[in-house]
Amino acid sequence: MRIEDYALVGDMQSAALIGRDGSIDWLCLPRFDSPACFTRLLGDESNGFWRLAPVGHELATRRAYVEDTLILETVWETPTGTVKVIDFMPPRHANPDLVRVVEGLSGTVEMTTEIRIRFDYGRIVPWVRRTGGHLHAVGGPDSVWIHSPVHLRGSDYRHEATFTVAAGERVPFVFTWHPSHQPEPERIDPLEQLTETRLLWEEWVSRCGYRGPWRDAVVRSLITLKALTYSPTGGIVAAPTTSLPEHLGGVRNWDYRYCWLRDAAMTLDALTSSGYVEEADAWRSWLLRAIAGRPEDVQVLYGVAGERRLPEMTLDWLPGYENSAPVRIGNGAATQLQLDIYGEFVDALYQARKQGMGPDDHAWALVTKIMEFFEHNWDQPDEGLWEVRGPRRHFVHSKVMAWVAADRMVRVIEELGRRGDVERW
């Protein structure tokens, strides 16, 4: 499956990638940076996936998100009838849920589903048993429940079923993760959650301030950016995936499931310019916690909760997307010096204030202290925007962004009433 043939659903704590063939090939739970339980994106069927589609049919006829939401509808037109699969992750309760609802649109359609749960990036085959008519999979710290009226048969370390859907019928599946040492989580009502999820996204989009000619494209992009925010902390991940190659067969395959100050600053610029100041305020709180400490210890990237140690390692049992090895988790760039990030996050805070985010004395004190360190180190060689893995060099981009950092300090003082040494900056 080509990467452009995947769609994304998420709950602002994790995300799943779903192919045009109805297969979920990537899902990390409970967080963006947790080990994946479906990893076929970077391997093969043995590394875990969940397909739901009409018997004998591969790619869907069409698919789209439900209006201004992150609810995905995939439609197949078959000789015997038309069916759609509704995929979404509802607002998180105690545990993450992934919901799939098969709905008959016309005639009758024979459906097939196959589930291969593989914890720890496709490496752990769980122990699966049936409890009260539902499946319960356990492997190490991970546990999953699958609730559905469809009876799933186990064979050869997978579960599968065929069933028929007629026009007007709805058949739900609920996939719920929880820590294996905890008791079975409370079940959700999938159809009730479908309504709740739609209302959540519609309410969020209703606050969009964009009024230009490209409304649909802008809103869809904003929804995607919002999906990459980690709601418990306000962090923003650069991507929900790891190890997708810069070019097929290449080795520059990095883990982007972390919070880069640079990427987050650009995301905030898009959100705040469209009226979403609340996200900027949450990110500022995340930033203050993440970078708190000695100014010289500010990092390029952090974990979604502000973690600093993100050791990089290779998963040698996975062949990689389109055989583009290696597959990596963690990111060694966390220890690099990238001087441009100072300009990025100072500018992001300045722009957010201009868009209506309230002042914060603690934030100003911390940024001022960090900038005092930066003014004595801006002219050093660094790894730069390109995160080169070799000797540090002088990059024009880093020097330009150093100017941005100083310029925004001046603007904050002159335009927003903060106290500081304008002449020095």
Short mmCIF file of C-alpha atoms in Angstrom, two decimals, residues 152-391:
data_model
loop_
_atom_site.label_atom_id
_atom_site.label_comp_id
_atom_site.label_asym_id
_atom_site.label_seq_id
_atom_site.Cartn_x
_atom_site.Cartn_y
_atom_site.Cartn_z
CA LEU A 152 -14.24 -14.23 15.42
CA ARG A 153 -12.60 -17.63 14.83
CA GLY A 154 -9.04 -18.22 15.93
CA SER A 155 -6.52 -20.03 13.72
CA ASP A 156 -2.77 -19.80 13.11
CA TYR A 157 -2.28 -16.83 15.49
CA ARG A 158 -4.99 -14.73 13.89
CA HIS A 159 -8.76 -14.23 14.15
CA GLU A 160 -11.14 -13.94 11.25
CA ALA A 161 -14.82 -14.04 10.33
CA THR A 162 -17.25 -13.65 7.45
CA PHE A 163 -20.69 -12.13 7.90
CA THR A 164 -23.42 -10.55 5.79
CA VAL A 165 -24.70 -6.99 6.06
CA ALA A 166 -28.01 -5.90 4.56
CA ALA A 167 -29.19 -2.39 3.76
CA GLY A 168 -29.87 -0.45 6.95
CA GLU A 169 -27.92 -2.79 9.22
CA ARG A 170 -24.98 -1.69 11.36
CA VAL A 171 -22.38 -4.10 12.75
CA PRO A 172 -19.91 -2.55 15.24
CA PHE A 173 -16.44 -3.61 16.36
CA VAL A 174 -14.70 -1.99 19.34
CA PHE A 175 -10.96 -2.42 19.94
CA THR A 176 -9.95 -1.29 23.46
CA TRP A 177 -6.42 -1.18 24.89
CA HIS A 178 -5.56 -1.16 28.57
CA PRO A 179 -2.61 -2.12 30.81
CA SER A 180 -2.58 -5.89 31.21
CA HIS A 181 -2.45 -5.74 35.02
CA GLN A 182 -5.74 -3.86 35.22
CA PRO A 183 -9.26 -5.37 35.11
CA GLU A 184 -11.42 -5.33 32.01
CA PRO A 185 -12.26 -1.70 31.13
CA GLU A 186 -15.80 -0.40 30.98
CA ARG A 187 -17.31 -0.92 27.54
CA ILE A 188 -18.40 1.99 25.41
CA ASP A 189 -21.49 2.25 23.22
CA PRO A 190 -19.96 2.53 19.72
CA LEU A 191 -22.94 4.26 18.08
CA GLU A 192 -23.30 6.70 20.95
CA GLN A 193 -19.58 7.46 20.67
CA LEU A 194 -19.96 8.03 16.94
CA THR A 195 -22.37 10.87 17.67
CA GLU A 196 -20.15 12.25 20.45
CA THR A 197 -17.07 12.18 18.22
CA ARG A 198 -18.87 14.00 15.44
CA LEU A 199 -20.11 16.69 17.83
CA LEU A 200 -16.60 17.15 19.26
CA TRP A 201 -15.05 17.85 15.87
CA GLU A 202 -17.92 19.98 14.63
CA GLU A 203 -17.72 22.17 17.72
CA TRP A 204 -13.95 22.54 17.33
CA VAL A 205 -14.20 23.46 13.66
CA SER A 206 -16.99 25.97 14.40
CA ARG A 207 -14.38 28.12 16.17
CA CYS A 208 -12.22 28.39 13.05
CA GLY A 209 -11.58 32.01 12.10
CA TYR A 210 -10.42 31.37 8.52
CA ARG A 211 -12.66 33.08 5.95
CA GLY A 212 -10.65 32.74 2.73
CA PRO A 213 -11.43 30.96 -0.56
CA TRP A 214 -9.79 27.63 0.37
CA ARG A 215 -11.98 26.86 3.35
CA ASP A 216 -12.30 23.07 2.88
CA ALA A 217 -8.56 22.51 2.37
CA VAL A 218 -7.62 24.77 5.27
CA VAL A 219 -10.08 23.15 7.68
CA ARG A 220 -8.99 19.65 6.71
CA SER A 221 -5.36 20.65 7.33
CA LEU A 222 -6.24 22.20 10.69
CA ILE A 223 -8.08 19.04 11.74
CA THR A 224 -5.00 17.00 10.89
CA LEU A 225 -2.76 19.33 12.90
CA LYS A 226 -5.16 19.17 15.83
CA ALA A 227 -5.04 15.37 15.62
CA LEU A 228 -1.26 15.56 16.19
CA THR A 229 -1.66 17.37 19.50
CA TYR A 230 -1.29 15.32 22.67
CA SER A 231 -4.23 16.58 24.71
CA PRO A 232 -3.08 15.59 28.24
CA THR A 233 0.03 17.80 28.07
CA GLY A 234 -0.36 20.19 25.12
CA GLY A 235 2.63 18.72 23.26
CA ILE A 236 2.49 18.46 19.47
CA VAL A 237 4.11 15.57 17.61
CA ALA A 238 5.76 16.04 14.21
CA ALA A 239 4.10 12.88 12.82
CA PRO A 240 2.28 9.76 14.06
CA THR A 241 4.77 7.42 12.35
CA THR A 242 8.37 6.29 12.46
CA SER A 243 10.86 5.21 9.79
CA LEU A 244 9.04 6.28 6.64
CA PRO A 245 12.01 6.86 4.30
CA GLU A 246 12.95 10.17 2.74
CA HIS A 247 13.24 8.15 -0.49
CA LEU A 248 12.51 4.47 -1.15
CA GLY A 249 15.48 2.29 -0.36
CA GLY A 250 17.17 5.05 1.61
CA VAL A 251 18.46 4.88 5.16
CA ARG A 252 17.32 8.30 6.44
CA ASN A 253 14.37 6.75 8.25
CA TRP A 254 13.69 8.58 11.48
CA ASP A 255 11.17 8.44 14.31
CA TYR A 256 9.02 11.57 14.23
CA ARG A 257 6.54 10.68 16.99
CA TYR A 258 8.02 13.35 19.25
CA CYS A 259 7.65 17.05 19.90
CA TRP A 260 10.12 19.15 17.89
CA LEU A 261 10.13 22.77 18.97
CA ARG A 262 10.49 23.77 15.32
CA ASP A 263 7.58 21.71 14.01
CA ALA A 264 5.35 22.69 16.92
CA ALA A 265 6.08 26.37 16.31
CA MET A 266 4.95 26.04 12.70
CA THR A 267 1.84 24.13 13.77
CA LEU A 268 1.00 26.81 16.30
CA ASP A 269 1.36 29.51 13.69
CA ALA A 270 -1.25 27.75 11.54
CA LEU A 271 -3.61 27.17 14.47
CA THR A 272 -3.38 30.61 16.08
CA SER A 273 -3.77 32.43 12.76
CA SER A 274 -7.06 30.53 12.41
CA GLY A 275 -8.28 31.49 15.87
CA TYR A 276 -7.16 28.51 17.94
CA VAL A 277 -5.39 30.29 20.79
CA GLU A 278 -6.31 27.60 23.35
CA GLU A 279 -3.88 25.16 21.70
CA ALA A 280 -1.11 27.77 21.86
CA ASP A 281 -1.73 28.28 25.57
CA ALA A 282 -1.58 24.52 26.20
CA TRP A 283 1.64 24.25 24.18
CA ARG A 284 3.22 27.13 26.09
CA SER A 285 2.49 25.29 29.35
CA TRP A 286 4.03 22.13 27.87
CA LEU A 287 7.06 24.12 26.68
CA LEU A 288 7.69 25.69 30.07
CA ARG A 289 7.67 22.28 31.73
CA ALA A 290 9.78 20.65 29.01
CA ILE A 291 12.59 23.22 28.86
CA ALA A 292 12.62 24.05 32.59
CA GLY A 293 16.13 23.85 34.05
CA ARG A 294 19.48 25.15 32.86
CA PRO A 295 19.28 27.19 29.63
CA GLU A 296 22.14 25.22 28.09
CA ASP A 297 20.09 22.02 28.41
CA VAL A 298 17.29 23.08 26.03
CA GLN A 299 16.72 20.28 23.51
CA VAL A 300 15.59 20.15 19.90
CA LEU A 301 12.82 17.66 20.71
CA TYR A 302 11.08 16.05 23.64
CA GLY A 303 8.61 13.29 24.36
CA VAL A 304 4.90 14.11 24.45
CA ALA A 305 5.06 14.63 28.22
CA GLY A 306 8.39 16.47 28.05
CA GLU A 307 10.69 13.44 28.32
CA ARG A 308 14.31 14.21 27.45
CA ARG A 309 15.91 10.80 27.08
CA LEU A 310 14.79 9.37 23.74
CA PRO A 311 17.45 6.74 22.99
CA GLU A 312 17.59 5.66 19.36
CA MET A 313 17.58 1.97 18.47
CA THR A 314 16.99 -0.24 15.45
CA LEU A 315 14.23 -2.85 15.17
CA ASP A 316 16.03 -5.47 13.10
CA TRP A 317 13.01 -7.79 12.78
CA LEU A 318 11.18 -5.27 10.57
CA PRO A 319 12.16 -4.87 6.89
CA GLY A 320 10.87 -1.29 6.70
CA TYR A 321 8.39 0.50 4.47
CA GLU A 322 8.89 -0.81 0.92
CA ASN A 323 11.99 -2.61 2.29
CA SER A 324 13.59 0.67 3.30
CA ALA A 325 15.60 -0.39 6.33
CA PRO A 326 16.52 0.33 9.05
CA VAL A 327 13.42 0.81 11.18
CA ARG A 328 14.27 3.09 14.10
CA ILE A 329 12.54 4.12 17.31
CA GLY A 330 13.75 6.95 19.49
CA ASN A 331 15.70 9.79 17.94
CA GLY A 332 19.34 10.67 18.41
CA ALA A 333 18.67 14.24 17.27
CA ALA A 334 17.49 14.91 20.83
CA THR A 335 21.13 15.43 21.80
CA GLN A 336 22.02 17.68 18.85
CA LEU A 337 22.60 21.43 18.87
CA GLN A 338 20.21 23.12 16.46
CA LEU A 339 20.40 26.84 17.02
CA ASP A 340 17.44 27.73 14.82
CA ILE A 341 14.98 26.37 17.41
CA TYR A 342 15.50 29.44 19.60
CA GLY A 343 14.14 31.64 16.87
CA GLU A 344 11.32 29.20 16.22
CA PHE A 345 9.92 29.03 19.72
CA VAL A 346 10.43 32.72 20.57
CA ASP A 347 8.61 33.61 17.35
CA ALA A 348 5.83 31.12 18.11
CA LEU A 349 5.22 32.68 21.52
CA TYR A 350 5.30 36.18 20.04
CA GLN A 351 2.84 35.29 17.27
CA ALA A 352 0.50 33.57 19.74
CA ARG A 353 0.50 36.67 21.94
CA LYS A 354 -0.32 38.79 18.90
CA GLN A 355 -3.24 36.46 18.17
CA GLY A 356 -4.70 36.89 21.65
CA MET A 357 -2.90 34.48 23.99
CA GLY A 358 -2.65 36.05 27.44
CA PRO A 359 0.67 37.10 29.03
CA ASP A 360 2.54 34.82 31.41
CA ASP A 361 5.23 36.22 33.70
CA HIS A 362 6.81 32.81 34.25
CA ALA A 363 7.09 32.26 30.50
CA TRP A 364 8.74 35.64 29.96
CA ALA A 365 11.23 35.09 32.76
CA LEU A 366 12.20 31.66 31.40
CA VAL A 367 12.53 32.85 27.80
CA THR A 368 14.62 35.82 28.92
CA LYS A 369 17.01 33.57 30.82
CA ILE A 370 17.32 31.19 27.85
CA MET A 371 17.97 34.10 25.50
CA GLU A 372 20.75 35.35 27.76
CA PHE A 373 22.44 32.01 27.20
CA PHE A 374 21.68 32.09 23.48
CA GLU A 375 23.21 35.51 22.88
CA HIS A 376 26.61 34.07 23.81
CA ASN A 377 26.25 30.92 21.71
CA TRP A 378 24.30 31.85 18.56
CA ASP A 379 27.47 32.01 16.45
CA GLN A 380 28.58 28.43 17.16
CA PRO A 381 28.52 25.66 14.53
CA ASP A 382 25.57 23.27 14.91
CA GLU A 383 23.80 20.31 13.32
CA GLY A 384 21.19 22.67 11.89
CA LEU A 385 17.75 22.21 10.40
CA TRP A 386 18.94 19.15 8.47
CA GLU A 387 20.06 17.31 11.60
CA VAL A 388 23.31 16.22 9.94
CA ARG A 389 25.03 13.31 11.59
CA GLY A 390 28.60 14.43 11.33
CA PRO A 391 30.81 17.36 12.33
#
